[in-house]
Amino acid sequence: MFVKSMIAKQIAKTDTKCRSLLAAACLLLLPCAAFAQTLQPPSSPSAITMQQAVDLARAKNPTLLAAQQNLLSVKAQEIQAGVRANPYFTLYGTNVTLPAEGASNPYSYSGQVSRLFERGQKRRWRLDVARSTTVQTDAQLQLTIQQTVLAVHQAFTNFVIAKAAKKLADDNLADYRHELQISHDRYAAGDIAKLDFERLDLQLAQFETDESNAITAAQQASDQLQVLLGTDKPRTDFDVIGDVVPPPLAFTMEELEQKALAARPDLKAATAAVAVADASVKLAYANGTTDPTLEGEYDRSGTYNSAGFSINIPIRLFDRNQGNKETAKFTAQASRFSVTAAHNQVISDVDQAYSGYFNAKVLSDRYNGHYLDEAKDVLDIAQFSYQHGGLALIDYLDALRESRSVTADALNAYSQTWMAIHQLSFATATEMIP
């Protein structure tokens, strides 16, 4: 009877503890107040937005400045393409030390002016080639700008995510140190064994490592972004402000394909290359025409004056620019195939970028709408249960590791979604961020 009474008391005691744990679990499983928003890192008052970072890069990035100067140098070739052939002036004399009369060979002077006259509208086609080249170079500049903006977007997102990871690491370390202090007090009071406390203390090293790695990643991300913004020496007080959780996009794949076909600078550059090639064909045929040289001459020999003229016309029996004509024609045909290839590449880039965004957004939404809150609930319940003797230490440590892993995976999912948005903006040459 005594044994049965002890068993009944133990069952009642266990049942009471289970009901207490169940009540705590029900309280903790209430919807968390947007736990994902706790990942949003704080920013200084001087922090810049993503658009401000892009504006700074456009104004100060040395690669862009070099590309802009290259465009100006190409445009200057239009001036050279439009110049006409210079005239020539020739003056010579013979026997200038002899008198005008009484000598068998009196002095003589001669002045000549000559000029080459271009035929076949060479100047027109040179200008056409130069202007088309300027258009092509401008499209290439826009592509360089687009690539730089993509790099800025990616570096900006890396910095924001790195700041969020650092904030998370700082918070986790502070919380765990507080938890460790409680465990130390319990160990000092004899409530837990030395082995359990030391295992908890060893776990602190991982939190400290996470914080150290997060600090390094944030510093490196800051430096990488500042380099793109044209900063001579990265500043330690540089800061950005941006959302960790990516926004949804309201475009269909077909809409994005049409935007890309209308705006992609590499497609525009390929189209401009066709215009350059066509003008080069016309110039090659024009260069195959004969250019006469007209010359006027004035002579004075002794006391006699005379004037004359001459016309120099090359006889193009052999060289009629045949090779350059054929080369220009094949180049023009090749440029048309390049436009087709660029068109197909645009469609492929958009489709791949959209697929990457769609899958990344689905995963980030799962973390934002389910897994993050659930991981926090599991950790809170495990912590409460362990502190009240309802959970083994090994299970509590597993809950700690799972919480850290899920939160890190959530940040990675957010980062991948942001990168997919930036890639989609690059593929469509359209700003996708609302």
Short mmCIF file of C-alpha atoms in Angstrom, two decimals:
data_model
loop_
_atom_site.label_atom_id
_atom_site.label_comp_id
_atom_site.label_asym_id
_atom_site.label_seq_id
_atom_site.Cartn_x
_atom_site.Cartn_y
_atom_site.Cartn_z
CA MET A 1 0.00 0.00 0.00
CA PHE A 2 2.83 2.36 0.80
CA VAL A 3 4.37 1.72 -2.63
CA LYS A 4 1.07 2.34 -4.37
CA SER A 5 0.66 5.60 -2.47
CA MET A 6 4.14 6.80 -3.49
CA ILE A 7 3.47 5.90 -7.10
CA ALA A 8 0.17 7.77 -7.05
CA LYS A 9 1.85 10.86 -5.59
CA GLN A 10 4.63 10.73 -8.22
CA ILE A 11 2.05 10.40 -11.02
CA ALA A 12 0.13 13.38 -9.64
CA LYS A 13 3.32 15.40 -9.37
CA THR A 14 4.36 14.50 -12.92
CA ASP A 15 0.88 15.28 -14.21
CA THR A 16 0.99 18.70 -12.56
CA LYS A 17 4.40 19.44 -14.14
CA CYS A 18 3.20 18.30 -17.55
CA ARG A 19 0.14 20.53 -17.29
CA SER A 20 2.40 23.47 -16.39
CA LEU A 21 4.66 22.80 -19.36
CA LEU A 22 1.66 22.41 -21.64
CA ALA A 23 0.25 25.74 -20.46
CA ALA A 24 3.59 27.43 -21.11
CA ALA A 25 3.78 25.83 -24.54
CA CYS A 26 0.29 27.06 -25.44
CA LEU A 27 1.24 30.57 -24.37
CA LEU A 28 4.46 30.55 -26.38
CA LEU A 29 2.80 29.13 -29.46
CA LEU A 30 0.64 32.22 -29.81
CA PRO A 31 1.49 34.09 -33.08
CA CYS A 32 4.77 35.93 -32.76
CA ALA A 33 4.67 39.64 -33.58
CA ALA A 34 6.42 39.48 -36.93
CA PHE A 35 9.57 37.81 -35.66
CA ALA A 36 11.18 38.42 -39.06
CA GLN A 37 11.09 42.15 -38.37
CA THR A 38 13.40 41.63 -35.40
CA LEU A 39 16.09 40.82 -37.94
CA GLN A 40 15.93 44.41 -39.26
CA PRO A 41 19.23 46.03 -38.20
CA PRO A 42 19.32 49.57 -36.78
CA SER A 43 20.91 52.32 -38.88
CA SER A 44 22.58 55.63 -38.14
CA PRO A 45 20.88 58.94 -39.09
CA SER A 46 23.39 59.42 -41.92
CA ALA A 47 22.69 56.01 -43.47
CA ILE A 48 22.01 56.03 -47.21
CA THR A 49 19.31 54.16 -49.11
CA MET A 50 19.83 51.86 -52.07
CA GLN A 51 18.78 54.57 -54.53
CA GLN A 52 21.20 57.06 -52.95
CA ALA A 53 23.97 54.48 -53.28
CA VAL A 54 23.16 54.04 -56.97
CA ASP A 55 23.18 57.82 -57.49
CA LEU A 56 26.58 58.09 -55.82
CA ALA A 57 27.96 55.31 -57.99
CA ARG A 58 26.68 57.01 -61.15
CA ALA A 59 28.41 60.22 -60.13
CA LYS A 60 31.69 58.92 -58.68
CA ASN A 61 32.40 55.36 -59.81
CA PRO A 62 35.74 55.55 -61.68
CA THR A 63 34.82 52.76 -64.09
CA LEU A 64 31.72 54.68 -65.17
CA LEU A 65 33.66 57.93 -65.45
CA ALA A 66 36.21 56.20 -67.69
CA ALA A 67 33.42 54.77 -69.88
CA GLN A 68 31.84 58.22 -70.18
CA GLN A 69 35.14 59.71 -71.33
CA ASN A 70 35.50 56.87 -73.83
CA LEU A 71 32.10 57.79 -75.29
CA LEU A 72 33.21 61.41 -75.66
CA SER A 73 36.40 60.31 -77.42
CA VAL A 74 34.38 58.16 -79.84
CA LYS A 75 31.97 61.02 -80.49
CA ALA A 76 34.94 63.27 -81.31
CA GLN A 77 35.69 60.97 -84.24
CA GLU A 78 32.58 62.35 -85.91
CA ILE A 79 34.47 65.62 -86.32
CA GLN A 80 37.38 63.86 -87.96
CA ALA A 81 35.11 61.81 -90.19
CA GLY A 82 33.55 65.00 -91.57
CA VAL A 83 36.75 66.80 -92.58
CA ARG A 84 37.55 67.30 -96.26
CA ALA A 85 40.91 66.74 -97.93
CA ASN A 86 43.43 69.55 -97.44
CA PRO A 87 44.79 71.41 -100.48
CA TYR A 88 48.55 71.41 -101.17
CA PHE A 89 50.66 74.44 -101.97
CA THR A 90 54.06 73.95 -103.60
CA LEU A 91 56.63 76.67 -104.34
CA TYR A 92 60.02 76.10 -105.91
CA GLY A 93 62.63 78.03 -107.89
CA THR A 94 65.70 77.31 -110.06
CA ASN A 95 68.75 79.35 -110.98
CA VAL A 96 67.66 82.08 -108.59
CA THR A 97 71.22 83.57 -108.53
CA LEU A 98 71.29 84.18 -112.31
CA PRO A 99 70.03 87.40 -113.89
CA ALA A 100 66.74 87.48 -115.70
CA GLU A 101 68.40 88.37 -119.01
CA GLY A 102 71.71 87.53 -120.64
CA ALA A 103 71.91 84.04 -119.22
CA SER A 104 71.35 80.80 -121.02
CA ASN A 105 69.21 79.52 -118.16
CA PRO A 106 67.60 82.48 -116.38
CA TYR A 107 66.01 82.11 -112.96
CA SER A 108 62.54 80.63 -112.71
CA TYR A 109 59.86 80.34 -110.00
CA SER A 110 56.85 78.11 -109.82
CA GLY A 111 53.84 78.01 -107.47
CA GLN A 112 51.33 75.14 -107.47
CA VAL A 113 48.06 74.52 -105.63
CA SER A 114 46.46 71.06 -105.73
CA ARG A 115 43.57 69.31 -104.03
CA LEU A 116 42.13 65.80 -103.97
CA PHE A 117 38.39 65.61 -104.72
CA GLU A 118 36.61 62.62 -103.17
CA ARG A 119 33.97 60.81 -105.15
CA GLY A 120 31.37 58.22 -104.20
CA GLN A 121 30.13 60.22 -101.18
CA LYS A 122 33.02 59.03 -99.04
CA ARG A 123 32.60 61.85 -96.53
CA ARG A 124 28.91 61.04 -96.07
CA TRP A 125 29.55 57.38 -95.36
CA ARG A 126 32.46 58.16 -93.06
CA LEU A 127 30.12 60.36 -91.04
CA ASP A 128 27.50 57.63 -91.08
CA VAL A 129 30.00 55.09 -89.73
CA ALA A 130 31.22 57.50 -87.04
CA ARG A 131 27.71 58.44 -85.88
CA SER A 132 26.58 54.81 -85.82
CA THR A 133 29.69 53.94 -83.81
CA THR A 134 28.79 56.66 -81.31
CA VAL A 135 25.30 55.17 -80.92
CA GLN A 136 26.82 51.72 -80.41
CA THR A 137 29.32 53.04 -77.86
CA ASP A 138 26.56 54.85 -75.99
CA ALA A 139 24.63 51.57 -75.74
CA GLN A 140 27.79 49.90 -74.44
CA LEU A 141 28.10 52.70 -71.86
CA GLN A 142 24.54 52.02 -70.73
CA LEU A 143 25.47 48.36 -70.36
CA THR A 144 28.44 49.34 -68.19
CA ILE A 145 26.15 51.52 -66.09
CA GLN A 146 23.71 48.65 -65.77
CA GLN A 147 26.47 46.27 -64.68
CA THR A 148 27.71 48.80 -62.12
CA VAL A 149 24.21 49.32 -60.75
CA LEU A 150 23.84 45.55 -60.41
CA ALA A 151 27.11 45.39 -58.49
CA VAL A 152 25.95 48.25 -56.22
CA HIS A 153 22.61 46.54 -55.60
CA GLN A 154 24.32 43.27 -54.72
CA ALA A 155 26.91 44.93 -52.47
CA PHE A 156 24.19 47.00 -50.78
CA THR A 157 22.12 43.88 -50.08
CA ASN A 158 25.18 42.04 -48.79
CA PHE A 159 25.79 44.91 -46.36
CA VAL A 160 22.17 44.98 -45.15
CA ILE A 161 22.13 41.20 -44.67
CA ALA A 162 25.53 41.33 -42.95
CA LYS A 163 24.21 43.98 -40.58
CA ALA A 164 21.17 41.82 -39.84
CA ALA A 165 23.43 38.82 -39.21
CA LYS A 166 25.58 40.92 -36.87
CA LYS A 167 22.52 42.15 -34.97
CA LEU A 168 21.27 38.60 -34.68
CA ALA A 169 24.67 37.38 -33.49
CA ASP A 170 24.88 40.21 -30.92
CA ASP A 171 21.37 39.49 -29.62
CA ASN A 172 21.96 35.75 -29.48
CA LEU A 173 25.25 36.23 -27.64
CA ALA A 174 23.70 38.63 -25.11
CA ASP A 175 20.73 36.32 -24.52
CA TYR A 176 22.91 33.27 -24.16
CA ARG A 177 25.28 35.00 -21.75
CA HIS A 178 22.26 35.86 -19.64
CA GLU A 179 21.09 32.25 -19.86
CA LEU A 180 24.59 31.05 -18.97
CA GLN A 181 24.67 33.31 -15.93
CA ILE A 182 21.40 31.76 -14.75
CA SER A 183 22.87 28.30 -15.31
CA HIS A 184 25.97 29.32 -13.37
CA ASP A 185 23.80 30.38 -10.45
CA ARG A 186 21.96 27.07 -10.65
CA TYR A 187 25.29 25.22 -10.73
CA ALA A 188 26.53 27.18 -7.72
CA ALA A 189 23.31 26.28 -5.90
CA GLY A 190 23.74 22.62 -6.82
CA ASP A 191 20.67 22.56 -9.05
CA ILE A 192 22.59 21.27 -12.10
CA ALA A 193 25.68 19.15 -12.48
CA LYS A 194 29.13 20.46 -13.37
CA LEU A 195 29.10 18.51 -16.64
CA ASP A 196 25.83 20.17 -17.72
CA PHE A 197 27.14 23.63 -16.91
CA GLU A 198 30.42 23.07 -18.74
CA ARG A 199 28.56 21.82 -21.80
CA LEU A 200 26.47 24.98 -21.71
CA ASP A 201 29.60 27.06 -21.28
CA LEU A 202 31.25 25.39 -24.28
CA GLN A 203 28.25 26.39 -26.39
CA LEU A 204 29.15 30.03 -25.69
CA ALA A 205 32.17 29.66 -27.98
CA GLN A 206 29.90 29.11 -30.96
CA PHE A 207 27.91 32.26 -30.23
CA GLU A 208 31.13 34.25 -29.85
CA THR A 209 32.39 32.81 -33.15
CA ASP A 210 29.15 33.78 -34.85
CA GLU A 211 29.53 37.35 -33.59
CA SER A 212 33.17 37.58 -34.71
CA ASN A 213 32.36 36.25 -38.18
CA ALA A 214 29.39 38.61 -38.46
CA ILE A 215 31.54 41.63 -37.58
CA THR A 216 34.10 40.68 -40.24
CA ALA A 217 31.42 40.08 -42.88
CA ALA A 218 29.78 43.45 -42.15
CA GLN A 219 33.10 45.31 -42.39
CA GLN A 220 34.00 43.61 -45.67
CA ALA A 221 30.54 44.27 -47.15
CA SER A 222 30.83 47.94 -46.18
CA ASP A 223 34.23 48.25 -47.84
CA GLN A 224 33.07 46.54 -51.03
CA LEU A 225 30.11 48.89 -51.36
CA GLN A 226 32.20 51.98 -50.70
CA VAL A 227 34.68 51.00 -53.40
CA LEU A 228 31.83 50.86 -55.91
CA LEU A 229 30.71 54.31 -54.78
CA GLY A 230 34.13 55.74 -55.66
CA THR A 231 35.36 56.21 -52.09
CA ASP A 232 39.14 56.68 -51.89
CA LYS A 233 39.41 55.17 -48.42
CA PRO A 234 36.51 53.27 -46.84
CA ARG A 235 35.01 54.97 -43.77
CA THR A 236 34.21 53.09 -40.59
CA ASP A 237 31.10 55.22 -39.96
CA PHE A 238 29.56 54.43 -43.34
CA ASP A 239 26.08 52.97 -43.01
CA VAL A 240 23.08 51.99 -45.11
CA ILE A 241 19.39 51.53 -44.45
CA GLY A 242 17.30 48.94 -46.26
CA ASP A 243 14.76 46.18 -45.80
CA VAL A 244 15.91 42.70 -44.92
CA VAL A 245 12.67 41.05 -46.02
CA PRO A 246 12.37 41.32 -49.84
CA PRO A 247 9.21 42.81 -51.38
CA PRO A 248 6.88 40.97 -53.78
CA LEU A 249 6.91 41.77 -57.51
CA ALA A 250 3.74 42.13 -59.55
CA PHE A 251 4.96 41.34 -63.07
CA THR A 252 4.38 38.37 -65.32
CA MET A 253 7.20 36.77 -67.26
CA GLU A 254 5.72 38.00 -70.56
CA GLU A 255 5.62 41.59 -69.30
CA LEU A 256 9.22 41.38 -68.18
CA GLU A 257 10.30 39.95 -71.54
CA GLN A 258 8.74 42.91 -73.36
CA LYS A 259 10.39 45.36 -70.97
CA ALA A 260 13.75 43.70 -71.59
CA LEU A 261 13.39 43.74 -75.39
CA ALA A 262 12.63 47.46 -75.24
CA ALA A 263 15.34 48.47 -72.79
CA ARG A 264 18.30 46.06 -72.85
CA PRO A 265 21.43 48.04 -73.82
CA ASP A 266 23.29 45.00 -75.16
CA LEU A 267 20.45 44.39 -77.64
CA LYS A 268 20.57 48.06 -78.59
CA ALA A 269 24.34 47.79 -79.06
CA ALA A 270 23.89 44.77 -81.32
CA THR A 271 21.30 46.65 -83.37
CA ALA A 272 23.61 49.66 -83.60
CA ALA A 273 26.39 47.34 -84.80
CA VAL A 274 24.21 46.51 -87.82
CA ALA A 275 23.98 50.20 -88.69
CA VAL A 276 27.78 50.51 -88.34
CA ALA A 277 28.29 47.50 -90.60
CA ASP A 278 25.87 48.74 -93.25
CA ALA A 279 27.57 52.14 -93.33
CA SER A 280 30.94 50.39 -93.56
CA VAL A 281 29.73 48.48 -96.61
CA LYS A 282 28.76 51.72 -98.35
CA LEU A 283 32.05 53.30 -97.36
CA ALA A 284 33.98 50.31 -98.70
CA TYR A 285 32.26 50.69 -102.09
CA ALA A 286 32.84 54.43 -102.02
CA ASN A 287 36.52 53.86 -101.32
CA GLY A 288 36.63 51.78 -104.49
CA THR A 289 35.86 54.84 -106.65
CA THR A 290 38.56 56.99 -108.27
CA ASP A 291 39.47 60.32 -106.66
CA PRO A 292 40.98 62.88 -109.09
CA THR A 293 43.54 65.45 -108.01
CA LEU A 294 43.21 68.91 -109.64
CA GLU A 295 46.25 71.16 -109.74
CA GLY A 296 46.71 74.80 -110.77
CA GLU A 297 50.18 76.23 -111.52
CA TYR A 298 51.82 79.63 -112.00
CA ASP A 299 55.36 79.89 -113.46
CA ARG A 300 57.76 82.78 -114.03
CA SER A 301 60.92 82.18 -116.00
CA GLY A 302 63.08 85.23 -116.49
CA THR A 303 60.71 87.94 -117.70
CA TYR A 304 58.04 85.49 -118.89
CA ASN A 305 54.93 84.50 -116.96
CA SER A 306 52.77 81.46 -117.58
CA ALA A 307 49.92 79.50 -115.94
CA GLY A 308 48.75 75.93 -116.29
CA PHE A 309 46.77 73.14 -114.72
CA SER A 310 46.83 69.38 -114.49
CA ILE A 311 44.45 66.58 -113.48
CA ASN A 312 45.76 63.41 -111.87
CA ILE A 313 43.33 60.45 -112.17
CA PRO A 314 44.43 57.05 -110.81
CA ILE A 315 43.66 54.18 -113.15
CA ARG A 316 42.26 51.50 -110.85
CA LEU A 317 42.95 48.44 -112.93
CA PHE A 318 43.96 46.19 -110.05
CA ASP A 319 43.06 47.71 -106.69
CA ARG A 320 39.37 48.55 -106.55
CA ASN A 321 39.06 47.84 -102.82
CA GLN A 322 37.63 44.40 -103.61
CA GLY A 323 38.80 42.70 -100.40
CA ASN A 324 37.45 45.40 -98.10
CA LYS A 325 34.11 45.32 -99.92
CA GLU A 326 33.74 41.59 -99.36
CA THR A 327 34.88 41.86 -95.75
CA ALA A 328 32.36 44.61 -95.06
CA LYS A 329 29.51 42.60 -96.59
CA PHE A 330 30.23 39.49 -94.52
CA THR A 331 30.66 41.60 -91.39
CA ALA A 332 27.26 43.17 -91.98
CA GLN A 333 25.67 39.76 -92.37
CA ALA A 334 27.38 38.51 -89.21
CA SER A 335 26.07 41.52 -87.28
CA ARG A 336 22.51 40.55 -88.18
CA PHE A 337 23.02 37.10 -86.76
CA SER A 338 24.43 38.76 -83.64
CA VAL A 339 21.17 40.69 -83.22
CA THR A 340 19.23 37.43 -83.35
CA ALA A 341 21.58 35.89 -80.78
CA ALA A 342 21.24 38.96 -78.52
CA HIS A 343 17.45 38.82 -78.82
CA ASN A 344 17.39 35.15 -77.84
CA GLN A 345 19.79 35.82 -74.96
CA VAL A 346 17.52 38.55 -73.62
CA ILE A 347 14.55 36.19 -73.50
CA SER A 348 16.65 33.46 -71.88
CA ASP A 349 18.09 35.85 -69.27
CA VAL A 350 14.64 37.08 -68.28
CA ASP A 351 13.21 33.56 -68.06
CA GLN A 352 16.10 32.31 -65.93
CA ALA A 353 16.05 35.37 -63.68
CA TYR A 354 12.30 35.13 -63.21
CA SER A 355 12.53 31.44 -62.35
CA GLY A 356 15.28 32.18 -59.84
CA TYR A 357 13.21 34.94 -58.25
CA PHE A 358 10.04 32.86 -58.08
CA ASN A 359 11.71 29.92 -56.34
CA ALA A 360 13.73 32.12 -53.99
CA LYS A 361 10.63 34.13 -53.04
CA VAL A 362 8.66 30.97 -52.25
CA LEU A 363 11.41 29.83 -49.89
CA SER A 364 11.84 33.21 -48.19
CA ASP A 365 8.07 33.47 -47.70
CA ARG A 366 8.10 30.11 -45.96
CA TYR A 367 10.69 31.33 -43.50
CA ASN A 368 8.98 34.69 -43.07
CA GLY A 369 5.51 33.22 -42.61
CA HIS A 370 6.23 30.00 -40.74
CA TYR A 371 9.68 28.68 -39.95
CA LEU A 372 11.13 31.71 -38.12
CA ASP A 373 8.21 31.97 -35.72
CA GLU A 374 8.17 28.22 -35.22
CA ALA A 375 11.91 28.12 -34.49
CA LYS A 376 11.49 30.87 -31.89
CA ASP A 377 8.59 29.02 -30.27
CA VAL A 378 10.54 25.76 -30.14
CA LEU A 379 13.53 27.47 -28.55
CA ASP A 380 11.41 29.33 -25.98
CA ILE A 381 9.56 26.16 -25.02
CA ALA A 382 12.81 24.18 -24.83
CA GLN A 383 14.40 26.88 -22.69
CA PHE A 384 11.42 26.98 -20.33
CA SER A 385 11.24 23.21 -20.14
CA TYR A 386 14.96 22.85 -19.45
CA GLN A 387 14.92 25.48 -16.73
CA HIS A 388 12.03 23.66 -15.03
CA GLY A 389 13.51 20.20 -15.36
CA GLY A 390 11.21 18.98 -18.09
CA LEU A 391 13.83 18.67 -20.86
CA ALA A 392 17.24 17.07 -21.07
CA LEU A 393 20.29 19.23 -21.66
CA ILE A 394 21.10 17.53 -24.96
CA ASP A 395 17.63 18.37 -26.28
CA TYR A 396 17.99 21.99 -25.19
CA LEU A 397 21.34 22.28 -26.98
CA ASP A 398 19.78 20.76 -30.08
CA ALA A 399 17.03 23.38 -29.91
CA LEU A 400 19.68 26.10 -29.67
CA ARG A 401 21.50 24.81 -32.74
CA GLU A 402 18.27 24.43 -34.69
CA SER A 403 17.22 27.99 -33.88
CA ARG A 404 20.57 29.39 -34.99
CA SER A 405 20.48 27.28 -38.15
CA VAL A 406 16.92 28.26 -39.11
CA THR A 407 17.56 31.97 -38.55
CA ALA A 408 20.78 31.84 -40.59
CA ASP A 409 18.95 29.94 -43.34
CA ALA A 410 16.21 32.59 -43.29
CA LEU A 411 18.74 35.38 -43.77
CA ASN A 412 20.30 33.41 -46.61
CA ALA A 413 16.85 32.95 -48.20
CA TYR A 414 16.18 36.68 -47.95
CA SER A 415 19.58 37.40 -49.47
CA GLN A 416 18.98 34.99 -52.35
CA THR A 417 15.60 36.58 -53.05
CA TRP A 418 17.10 40.06 -53.07
CA MET A 419 19.85 38.87 -55.41
CA ALA A 420 17.23 37.35 -57.69
CA ILE A 421 15.36 40.67 -57.76
CA HIS A 422 18.58 42.49 -58.66
CA GLN A 423 19.35 39.94 -61.37
CA LEU A 424 15.84 40.36 -62.73
CA SER A 425 16.33 44.14 -62.78
CA PHE A 426 19.57 43.61 -64.70
CA ALA A 427 17.99 41.12 -67.13
CA THR A 428 15.12 43.49 -67.93
CA ALA A 429 17.09 46.75 -67.69
CA THR A 430 14.21 47.95 -65.54
CA GLU A 431 14.16 48.82 -61.85
CA MET A 432 12.14 46.08 -60.18
CA ILE A 433 12.22 47.40 -56.62
CA PRO A 434 8.97 49.24 -55.87
#
